[in-house]
XYZ file of C-alpha atoms in Angstrom:
667
model
C 54.107 -134.733 -29.842
C 53.931 -131.333 -28.133
C 57.412 -129.752 -28.196
C 57.244 -127.189 -25.389
C 54.741 -127.273 -22.508
C 53.861 -124.432 -20.156
C 52.565 -125.727 -16.814
C 49.986 -123.278 -15.481
C 50.248 -124.391 -11.879
C 52.564 -124.736 -8.906
C 53.543 -127.184 -6.163
C 53.549 -130.935 -6.430
C 51.336 -131.194 -9.515
C 53.602 -128.844 -11.486
C 56.614 -130.984 -10.524
C 54.759 -134.191 -11.362
C 53.732 -132.935 -14.839
C 57.242 -131.632 -15.556
C 58.877 -134.992 -14.842
C 56.668 -136.870 -17.298
C 57.010 -134.159 -19.959
C 60.789 -134.216 -19.658
C 60.831 -138.030 -19.868
C 58.973 -137.709 -23.174
C 61.468 -135.136 -24.449
C 59.086 -132.190 -24.057
C 60.615 -128.903 -22.896
C 58.893 -127.356 -19.877
C 58.073 -123.821 -18.781
C 57.112 -122.964 -15.213
C 55.149 -119.940 -14.098
C 55.542 -118.601 -10.594
C 54.408 -115.882 -8.234
C 56.700 -113.751 -6.112
C 56.042 -116.108 -3.188
C 57.307 -119.057 -5.253
C 60.595 -117.661 -6.575
C 62.591 -120.481 -4.962
C 59.956 -123.203 -5.253
C 61.008 -126.662 -6.522
C 58.770 -126.488 -9.605
C 60.595 -123.352 -10.719
C 63.995 -125.048 -10.477
C 62.756 -128.273 -12.072
C 61.491 -126.790 -15.347
C 63.680 -125.720 -18.269
C 62.404 -122.128 -18.137
C 60.412 -120.066 -15.645
C 58.371 -116.872 -15.951
C 57.291 -114.563 -13.110
C 53.575 -113.810 -13.503
C 52.719 -111.657 -10.505
C 52.454 -111.138 -6.748
C 51.790 -113.871 -4.197
C 47.999 -113.588 -4.293
C 46.584 -116.199 -6.667
C 44.116 -113.669 -8.089
C 47.088 -111.640 -9.334
C 49.202 -114.536 -10.586
C 48.008 -118.135 -11.008
C 44.458 -117.003 -11.825
C 45.502 -114.424 -14.423
C 44.594 -115.910 -17.799
C 46.202 -113.063 -19.731
C 49.560 -113.376 -17.975
C 49.709 -117.152 -18.399
C 48.830 -117.079 -22.099
C 51.328 -114.258 -22.618
C 54.029 -116.299 -20.854
C 53.345 -119.217 -23.212
C 53.680 -116.972 -26.260
C 56.872 -115.320 -24.989
C 58.578 -118.649 -24.389
C 57.398 -120.314 -27.588
C 55.343 -122.966 -25.820
C 52.843 -124.732 -28.051
C 50.676 -126.190 -25.255
C 49.478 -125.408 -21.718
C 48.748 -127.990 -19.019
C 46.483 -126.571 -16.281
C 47.189 -129.195 -13.575
C 44.451 -129.184 -10.950
C 42.923 -126.297 -9.019
C 43.381 -122.662 -10.091
C 42.269 -122.394 -13.765
C 42.089 -126.115 -14.511
C 38.281 -126.152 -14.779
C 37.850 -122.639 -16.149
C 36.182 -122.705 -19.558
C 37.306 -119.146 -20.322
C 40.916 -120.222 -19.794
C 40.615 -123.221 -22.133
C 38.978 -120.975 -24.726
C 41.692 -118.302 -24.386
C 44.430 -120.914 -24.809
C 42.934 -122.325 -27.987
C 42.051 -118.860 -29.328
C 45.739 -118.006 -28.989
C 46.579 -120.958 -31.230
C 47.891 -123.110 -28.391
C 46.931 -126.618 -27.322
C 44.958 -126.937 -24.089
C 45.848 -130.219 -22.353
C 42.344 -131.105 -21.278
C 38.760 -131.137 -22.531
C 37.197 -128.465 -24.714
C 35.883 -125.234 -23.228
C 32.335 -126.360 -24.058
C 32.704 -129.567 -22.021
C 34.300 -127.710 -19.102
C 31.430 -125.242 -19.160
C 28.777 -127.958 -19.227
C 30.343 -130.093 -16.518
C 31.708 -127.205 -14.433
C 28.238 -126.369 -13.240
C 27.081 -129.041 -10.841
C 23.516 -128.050 -11.614
C 23.796 -128.236 -15.421
C 25.905 -131.394 -15.273
C 23.270 -133.201 -13.209
C 20.630 -132.393 -15.816
C 22.945 -133.594 -18.579
C 23.808 -136.813 -16.763
C 20.172 -137.566 -16.007
C 19.421 -137.268 -19.724
C 22.296 -139.711 -20.429
C 20.857 -142.267 -18.018
C 23.473 -141.708 -15.300
C 21.829 -141.923 -11.823
C 21.799 -138.591 -9.958
C 21.210 -137.548 -6.339
C 17.743 -136.137 -5.527
C 18.030 -132.377 -5.183
C 17.470 -128.872 -6.536
C 19.813 -127.190 -9.022
C 17.566 -124.476 -10.480
C 18.315 -120.901 -11.505
C 16.215 -119.347 -8.725
C 18.720 -118.728 -5.930
C 16.418 -117.019 -3.450
C 16.402 -118.113 0.170
C 12.662 -118.813 -0.046
C 13.214 -121.260 -2.904
C 16.062 -123.017 -1.119
C 13.913 -123.339 2.011
C 11.021 -124.792 0.039
C 13.181 -127.241 -1.916
C 15.116 -128.344 1.166
C 11.871 -129.097 2.961
C 10.686 -131.148 -0.022
C 13.955 -133.114 -0.149
C 13.994 -133.663 3.618
C 16.746 -132.869 6.104
C 19.651 -133.346 6.367
C 20.597 -131.714 3.078
C 23.897 -130.749 1.501
C 24.370 -127.174 0.275
C 27.035 -127.070 -2.458
C 28.679 -124.507 -4.688
C 27.565 -125.080 -8.260
C 31.066 -124.291 -9.537
C 34.426 -125.641 -8.393
C 35.238 -128.419 -5.974
C 37.619 -129.395 -3.181
C 34.942 -129.028 -0.516
C 34.762 -125.246 -0.947
C 31.296 -123.759 -0.566
C 29.857 -126.960 0.888
C 27.804 -127.221 4.077
C 25.808 -130.012 5.735
C 22.521 -128.649 7.091
C 20.807 -130.741 9.746
C 17.746 -128.561 10.438
C 15.702 -125.789 8.767
C 16.897 -123.227 11.333
C 20.498 -123.663 10.133
C 19.809 -123.258 6.428
C 20.024 -119.464 6.081
C 23.436 -119.198 7.772
C 24.795 -122.168 5.800
C 23.692 -120.659 2.491
C 25.272 -117.293 3.287
C 28.551 -118.885 4.321
C 28.658 -121.218 1.304
C 27.921 -118.332 -1.082
C 30.750 -116.206 0.309
C 33.238 -119.058 0.143
C 32.145 -120.056 -3.373
C 32.371 -116.466 -4.603
C 35.879 -116.116 -3.189
C 37.135 -119.480 -4.448
C 35.462 -119.679 -7.863
C 34.065 -116.220 -8.634
C 30.586 -117.785 -8.719
C 28.215 -117.896 -5.731
C 25.482 -120.075 -7.255
C 24.447 -123.028 -5.090
C 22.514 -126.254 -5.331
C 20.920 -128.458 -2.680
C 20.845 -132.228 -2.683
C 19.865 -135.025 -0.353
C 22.594 -135.732 2.165
C 23.356 -139.435 2.553
C 24.805 -139.599 6.102
C 26.840 -142.773 5.726
C 27.710 -142.742 2.047
C 30.869 -143.873 0.329
C 32.583 -141.503 -2.088
C 33.526 -143.498 -5.190
C 34.954 -142.180 -8.426
C 35.809 -143.503 -11.868
C 38.959 -142.391 -13.656
C 38.177 -141.975 -17.343
C 40.197 -140.966 -20.391
C 38.662 -139.931 -23.709
C 40.109 -139.112 -27.107
C 37.518 -136.462 -28.023
C 36.491 -138.633 -30.984
C 33.974 -140.837 -29.228
C 36.407 -143.192 -27.540
C 36.253 -143.350 -23.721
C 37.887 -145.904 -21.397
C 37.931 -146.239 -17.618
C 41.063 -146.719 -15.513
C 38.993 -148.453 -12.827
C 37.646 -146.873 -9.638
C 38.910 -145.247 -6.452
C 37.442 -144.958 -2.962
C 37.855 -141.465 -1.522
C 35.474 -141.722 1.411
C 37.827 -140.640 4.218
C 37.526 -136.860 4.234
C 37.821 -133.864 6.477
C 35.948 -130.637 5.658
C 34.572 -132.523 2.620
C 38.123 -132.801 1.289
C 39.808 -136.159 0.753
C 42.867 -137.103 2.798
C 43.296 -140.844 2.124
C 42.322 -142.477 -1.168
C 42.665 -146.033 -2.413
C 42.199 -148.187 -5.495
C 40.396 -150.415 -6.068
C 37.454 -149.666 -3.761
C 37.286 -152.209 -0.909
C 34.269 -154.384 -0.123
C 32.433 -153.297 -3.250
C 29.962 -155.870 -4.647
C 30.842 -156.989 -8.172
C 27.513 -155.871 -9.623
C 27.817 -152.414 -8.046
C 31.344 -152.073 -9.368
C 30.214 -153.009 -12.871
C 27.406 -150.411 -12.761
C 29.808 -147.796 -11.396
C 32.348 -148.260 -14.190
C 29.621 -148.363 -16.819
C 28.120 -145.108 -15.510
C 31.535 -143.416 -15.516
C 32.147 -144.301 -19.151
C 28.588 -143.282 -20.074
C 29.183 -139.868 -18.509
C 32.326 -139.378 -20.605
C 30.630 -140.450 -23.806
C 27.696 -138.119 -23.147
C 30.014 -135.121 -23.612
C 32.504 -136.688 -26.079
C 35.182 -136.266 -23.415
C 38.800 -135.475 -24.300
C 41.702 -136.114 -21.925
C 41.717 -137.368 -18.330
C 38.718 -136.758 -16.097
C 36.977 -138.149 -13.060
C 33.310 -138.977 -12.553
C 32.339 -138.922 -8.876
C 29.502 -140.864 -7.237
C 27.946 -141.477 -3.843
C 27.225 -145.089 -2.921
C 24.716 -145.702 -0.133
C 26.232 -149.054 0.848
C 23.282 -151.020 -0.460
C 22.201 -150.576 -4.050
C 22.090 -146.829 -4.655
C 24.704 -145.078 -6.838
C 24.316 -141.317 -7.365
C 26.292 -139.006 -9.663
C 27.887 -136.084 -7.796
C 29.979 -134.275 -10.394
C 32.598 -134.636 -13.098
C 36.026 -133.121 -12.525
C 37.297 -132.129 -15.962
C 40.952 -132.359 -15.021
C 43.554 -134.585 -13.456
C 42.649 -135.439 -9.865
C 44.957 -135.074 -6.870
C 44.551 -138.801 -6.210
C 45.340 -140.008 -9.750
C 48.570 -141.780 -8.590
C 46.631 -144.670 -7.021
C 45.096 -145.444 -10.410
C 48.564 -145.288 -11.939
C 49.920 -147.597 -9.243
C 47.455 -150.438 -9.877
C 47.699 -150.217 -13.690
C 51.301 -149.163 -14.315
C 50.082 -146.314 -16.535
C 51.189 -142.676 -16.603
C 48.052 -140.561 -16.902
C 49.984 -137.366 -17.641
C 51.631 -139.143 -20.569
C 48.158 -140.148 -21.794
C 47.034 -136.518 -21.487
C 49.980 -135.255 -23.516
C 49.598 -137.903 -26.223
C 45.869 -137.225 -26.648
C 46.448 -133.453 -26.661
C 49.024 -134.073 -29.427
C 46.321 -135.730 -31.542
C 47.194 -139.363 -30.881
C 44.678 -142.157 -30.325
C 43.967 -143.686 -26.920
C 47.167 -145.595 -26.043
C 45.243 -148.747 -25.013
C 41.797 -150.232 -25.513
C 39.604 -151.102 -22.528
C 40.503 -154.796 -22.762
C 44.225 -153.946 -22.651
C 43.955 -152.018 -19.373
C 44.486 -154.323 -16.416
C 44.911 -153.813 -12.684
C 47.213 -155.472 -10.176
C 47.281 -155.224 -6.404
C 46.141 -152.338 -4.236
C 47.286 -148.752 -3.706
C 46.815 -145.975 -1.153
C 47.528 -142.259 -1.197
C 47.808 -140.141 1.953
C 47.812 -136.362 1.686
C 50.368 -134.759 3.971
C 49.083 -131.331 4.980
C 50.532 -128.461 6.987
C 47.664 -128.396 9.447
C 46.794 -129.298 13.015
C 44.088 -131.997 13.178
C 43.812 -131.461 16.931
C 42.721 -127.827 16.422
C 39.932 -128.384 13.877
C 42.493 -128.942 11.082
C 43.731 -125.396 11.358
C 46.225 -124.685 8.532
C 49.806 -123.995 9.571
C 52.332 -121.648 7.994
C 56.076 -121.390 8.428
C 59.393 -122.732 7.174
C 59.858 -126.491 6.789
C 62.890 -126.731 9.044
C 62.767 -130.536 8.833
C 61.354 -132.493 5.884
C 62.283 -136.159 5.671
C 59.978 -138.151 3.386
C 60.066 -141.944 2.897
C 60.775 -142.148 -0.833
C 62.615 -145.485 -0.560
C 59.427 -147.401 0.234
C 56.809 -145.146 -1.345
C 56.221 -142.838 -4.262
C 56.309 -139.289 -2.942
C 54.872 -136.453 -5.038
C 55.942 -133.194 -3.441
C 56.208 -129.557 -4.395
C 58.304 -128.401 -1.446
C 61.722 -129.145 0.021
C 63.384 -128.708 3.380
C 63.701 -124.966 3.874
C 60.595 -124.166 1.791
C 58.030 -121.810 3.281
C 54.379 -122.785 3.615
C 52.534 -119.517 3.025
C 48.928 -118.474 3.642
C 48.388 -117.868 -0.071
C 47.890 -121.440 -1.284
C 46.651 -124.885 -0.307
C 48.731 -126.235 2.636
C 49.598 -129.580 1.018
C 53.185 -130.690 1.671
C 53.238 -133.908 -0.330
C 51.369 -137.053 -1.325
C 52.605 -140.438 -0.102
C 51.608 -143.273 -2.449
C 52.158 -146.979 -1.766
C 51.336 -150.150 -3.690
C 51.223 -153.791 -2.657
C 49.996 -157.126 -3.960
C 47.099 -157.064 -1.482
C 45.201 -154.370 0.384
C 46.648 -155.568 3.683
C 50.224 -155.359 2.410
C 49.656 -151.962 0.819
C 48.164 -150.658 4.054
C 51.153 -151.981 6.005
C 53.440 -150.149 3.590
C 51.463 -146.933 4.153
C 51.826 -147.212 7.927
C 55.531 -147.895 7.504
C 55.986 -144.883 5.238
C 54.116 -142.590 7.639
C 56.253 -143.897 10.518
C 59.332 -142.615 8.696
C 57.884 -139.195 7.807
C 59.413 -136.250 9.666
C 58.082 -132.694 9.378
C 58.976 -129.775 11.636
C 58.655 -126.010 11.392
C 54.917 -126.319 10.748
C 52.174 -128.475 12.210
C 51.493 -131.630 10.214
C 48.825 -134.356 10.030
C 51.191 -137.363 9.895
C 50.072 -138.864 13.206
C 46.416 -138.407 12.295
C 46.897 -140.183 8.958
C 48.638 -143.047 10.739
C 45.774 -143.296 13.235
C 43.348 -143.708 10.327
C 45.524 -146.370 8.692
C 45.710 -148.266 12.004
C 42.009 -148.024 12.879
C 40.444 -151.533 12.826
C 37.411 -150.496 10.759
C 39.652 -148.886 8.161
C 41.794 -152.015 8.074
C 38.582 -153.965 7.402
C 37.599 -151.572 4.601
C 34.524 -150.350 6.482
C 34.686 -146.694 5.378
C 32.277 -143.858 4.678
C 32.299 -140.081 4.429
C 31.519 -140.040 8.165
C 34.523 -142.146 9.092
C 36.339 -139.374 10.959
C 33.196 -138.326 12.842
C 32.441 -141.904 13.853
C 35.991 -142.715 15.006
C 36.966 -139.366 16.478
C 37.779 -140.674 19.972
C 40.455 -142.995 18.594
C 41.719 -140.773 15.792
C 42.174 -137.625 17.863
C 43.734 -139.310 20.911
C 47.320 -138.215 21.590
C 49.914 -140.465 23.154
C 50.945 -139.856 26.753
C 54.655 -140.544 27.157
C 55.800 -137.454 29.024
C 58.777 -139.234 30.523
C 60.021 -139.979 27.008
C 59.482 -136.392 25.881
C 61.259 -134.842 28.842
C 64.058 -137.391 28.717
C 64.577 -136.757 25.006
C 64.486 -132.990 25.613
C 67.183 -133.374 28.247
C 69.425 -135.399 25.907
C 68.876 -133.008 22.990
C 69.498 -129.839 24.997
C 72.545 -131.346 26.668
C 74.042 -132.342 23.315
C 73.265 -128.951 21.788
C 74.521 -126.935 24.759
C 77.710 -128.817 25.555
C 80.276 -127.344 27.934
C 79.493 -123.787 26.863
C 76.110 -123.750 28.555
C 75.617 -121.088 31.148
C 74.444 -121.708 34.707
C 70.914 -120.516 33.920
C 70.257 -123.784 32.100
C 72.883 -126.257 33.262
C 75.021 -126.982 36.257
C 78.206 -128.828 35.291
C 79.961 -131.790 36.843
C 81.003 -131.458 40.496
C 83.622 -133.394 42.435
C 82.216 -136.121 44.717
C 78.651 -135.484 43.540
C 76.348 -136.501 40.712
C 76.206 -133.851 37.979
C 72.757 -132.255 37.875
C 71.110 -130.612 34.863
C 68.445 -127.966 35.323
C 66.191 -127.260 32.379
C 63.117 -125.022 32.184
C 60.233 -126.516 30.188
C 56.528 -125.850 29.873
C 54.176 -128.217 31.677
C 50.410 -127.665 31.510
C 51.064 -124.188 30.112
C 53.313 -123.006 32.958
C 57.102 -123.038 33.407
C 58.450 -126.036 35.304
C 61.955 -127.039 36.311
C 63.281 -130.356 35.016
C 66.086 -131.645 37.240
C 68.150 -134.597 36.002
C 71.049 -136.370 37.739
C 72.942 -139.530 36.834
C 72.817 -142.119 39.600
C 73.752 -145.776 39.379
C 73.941 -145.721 35.576
C 70.407 -144.325 35.256
C 69.091 -140.788 34.999
C 66.895 -139.803 37.956
C 64.586 -136.935 37.065
C 61.973 -134.713 38.636
C 59.682 -132.112 37.142
C 58.637 -129.414 39.590
C 56.372 -126.443 38.742
C 57.997 -123.260 40.022
C 56.170 -121.543 42.867
C 57.403 -118.199 41.562
C 55.895 -118.519 38.107
C 53.008 -120.989 38.260
C 50.397 -118.392 39.342
C 49.428 -120.367 42.444
C 47.048 -118.562 44.738
C 48.244 -117.558 48.153
C 47.998 -120.488 50.551
C 47.843 -123.135 47.812
C 49.908 -126.228 48.495
C 52.892 -126.684 46.149
C 52.289 -129.267 43.481
C 54.047 -132.574 44.048
C 57.015 -133.108 41.720
C 56.720 -135.660 38.927
C 59.419 -138.286 39.451
C 60.737 -140.710 36.848
C 63.930 -142.418 35.753
C 65.280 -143.202 32.317
C 68.333 -144.194 30.362
C 69.244 -143.508 26.766
C 71.505 -142.015 24.133
C 71.075 -139.513 21.297
C 73.388 -139.127 18.295
C 74.259 -135.981 16.348
C 71.318 -136.456 13.954
C 68.765 -136.391 16.789
C 68.062 -140.141 16.640
C 67.764 -141.663 20.095
C 66.778 -144.630 22.185
C 65.309 -144.236 25.637
C 64.183 -146.699 28.295
C 61.715 -145.768 30.991
C 59.110 -147.659 33.002
C 60.277 -150.961 31.575
C 59.728 -149.892 27.953
C 62.232 -149.015 25.244
C 61.504 -146.287 22.694
C 63.256 -145.399 19.435
C 62.762 -141.874 18.178
C 64.057 -138.719 16.553
C 64.235 -135.133 17.761
C 64.645 -131.868 15.858
C 64.178 -128.167 16.470
C 60.639 -126.948 15.808
C 60.555 -123.166 16.068
C 61.297 -122.299 19.695
C 60.391 -125.828 20.766
C 61.587 -129.377 20.179
C 59.627 -131.852 18.056
C 59.994 -135.497 19.044
C 58.847 -138.401 16.869
C 58.155 -141.953 17.968
C 57.270 -143.597 14.685
C 54.406 -141.606 13.166
C 53.492 -140.123 16.541
C 54.911 -136.747 17.445
C 54.808 -134.276 20.295
C 56.518 -131.018 21.154
C 58.449 -129.956 24.223
C 58.531 -126.202 24.737
C 61.342 -124.553 26.652
C 60.278 -121.898 29.137
C 61.711 -118.579 30.192
C 61.673 -118.741 34.008
C 61.469 -114.949 34.185
C 58.122 -114.870 32.421
C 55.105 -115.003 34.661
C 53.237 -117.263 32.261
C 53.535 -118.808 28.864
C 49.910 -118.015 28.095
C 49.809 -115.868 24.981
C 46.069 -115.472 24.793
C 44.660 -112.137 23.818
C 44.488 -109.571 26.570
C 41.214 -108.326 27.937
C 39.109 -110.791 26.009
C 40.147 -109.397 22.608
C 40.670 -111.824 19.741
C 43.604 -111.987 17.350
C 44.222 -113.507 13.921
C 45.896 -116.901 14.137
C 47.258 -116.486 10.584
C 47.370 -113.868 7.821
C 44.137 -113.451 5.883
C 41.398 -111.176 4.570
C 38.334 -110.023 6.519
C 35.221 -111.076 4.588
C 32.341 -110.325 6.969
C 31.552 -108.517 10.223
C 28.813 -110.493 11.955
C 27.565 -108.184 14.724
C 27.089 -104.513 15.452
C 29.670 -102.781 17.678
C 28.215 -102.451 21.158
C 26.002 -105.513 20.779
C 25.624 -108.065 23.560
C 26.459 -111.560 22.282
C 26.227 -115.114 23.556
C 29.223 -117.443 23.909
C 30.037 -118.966 20.532
C 28.271 -116.262 18.521
C 30.033 -115.422 15.211
C 31.823 -112.075 15.434
C 33.976 -111.915 12.316
C 34.754 -114.112 9.311
C 38.110 -114.116 7.573
C 39.524 -116.121 4.696
C 42.984 -117.686 4.946
C 44.653 -120.509 3.027
C 41.598 -120.893 0.764
C 39.322 -121.605 3.753
C 36.769 -119.526 5.632
C 37.466 -119.119 9.372
C 34.869 -117.817 11.822
C 36.001 -115.862 14.888
C 33.502 -116.524 17.667
C 32.784 -114.971 21.045
C 34.807 -116.839 23.700
C 32.128 -116.165 26.314
C 28.961 -114.185 26.921
C 29.781 -110.518 26.690
C 29.812 -107.307 24.652
C 31.367 -106.632 21.250
C 33.190 -103.368 21.926
C 34.360 -102.850 18.342
C 36.215 -104.063 15.253
C 39.800 -103.254 14.320
C 39.379 -103.984 10.600
C 36.804 -103.539 7.838
C 35.616 -106.024 5.219
C 38.322 -106.496 2.587
C 41.205 -105.532 4.873
C 44.331 -107.694 4.907
C 45.353 -108.724 8.431
C 48.655 -110.060 9.671
C 49.125 -113.042 11.959
C 48.609 -111.968 15.562
C 46.728 -108.791 14.632
C 43.953 -107.838 17.053
C 40.645 -108.284 15.231
C 37.970 -107.624 17.821
C 37.657 -105.820 21.134
C 35.533 -108.031 23.339
C 34.385 -107.448 26.905
C 33.352 -110.616 28.778
C 30.321 -110.329 30.993
C 31.465 -109.888 34.565
């Protein structure tokens, strides 16, 4: 068995690998960037080595620094995890050239399967069904246009290297192809250092199925059954399950057979995943092979009771496959939900900040996490917070456990997708197993709906602020008890983007409340009638932890409240909403850019300027493209107008809130 393992990764996967290695008696070495000095994976491992600045290109993607760290610490093996260098053939080669064990396939296999184009040719030769498309060496726009026309629109433009949805674009019409290719090439070059693309037929309502395989590098390959990863946003999975629901027995048999055939075709060593599209009828099409451990591997572990990292380490140590195919059995059903620091209600915009509250439901679920309360989500890496994995004897019971776990999840300090994940898990079609890669598009009205319980939010805000302020509160926020009169609390909040005064008094054992926009600060035009106050009543209590009950309108609500930056985050089960407190002296809470100029919503790097200074542009026209949190973000014209100028050049680093573009709306 390997004696000392360096884990060339960070976050939850580094923690997950370390725990298995330590259970097997293997010493562990962490590597970390300056941004990760206090990260959980650093504290969890037996040793830790600083390898560079926060930028991945200067730390986690530096082959020389990682190999050097392994030599300095006496490690005899390196586990790449997923992402970063995990599918980099040069890295695997450098590790083995240094006399170390690479926990994964050979460099030759990574090279063959790392190119989506080359891998499709190889799989076709092995009899594995592939998607119709073009994966040739000619990367000219003219060739792509010709091949796309021959395939027929819609088509999918994909980066030939890498994965995770980077460098992937759906193209509905010929007129959109040129822009999609340019954007995909830039993103692929940034993410993988390789801007080669391929085009394949886009199956609009396909299911994304994958087979977990493990090979010993000596001709032996077994499958650990299949997973369904159809529910995706931005071509990246967010909920996965095993086994795949509503899959005909004959299709499942062909799927598993094709997965094993793919592994045998390259004499695969270690854990890998073979991904397919299923058209819902009879068509199965190979997409790619991921020559590493997948993010969603825990669902395969849950239904089999196996530890895939242990299998990786044993095979890398020269052992045989731990079990034969006949000895691998499955029981029950499992789900994994990816908890991200992002806002689904703003096009899944990534969120950065300190996790001021992080309460995860580990008593009823397996939680794989690489952060802790107080950790900072930075713009340098993927915004995943944790993975929530549940298992049950049936799909229905497992899905109920997932909803229960999400209902107990509490995240504040950053935006989070908990409520969105719960909405998916509660959607009737998802409950029925009727899923596809278009699930989010087809169910958007239900999935993106927010709950409307303003009386609960304002009532909870009143109880929280009153408990926090106590008797020391000044008269600007609270008016204390008065003899012969009901005590009245005055609290400034934001309502519809403008300051409003919440007035609460206790009468007859119930709180009577009104919310009145302030005439002095609501920007009402001269002569406009004052808005009618919003009246409601409620009753409730809140303890010192922020847990509360509240009754209003004949309904009773149980919830939790916690500080969220300058606001208050309130949870009712998996649902959450924020109450912002206003400064009554400010004329408006609107923090939009002045004069039509546009600002960076997060730190990033400018990658392209899309128009000439002085040009007249239409509303929605691309003005500037920046990369942040491993994603490309396009800054568009908010209205018809004139691009007055740029504040930054291509390659410049920009801070959050920095003015990017001077824009003059058409008068």
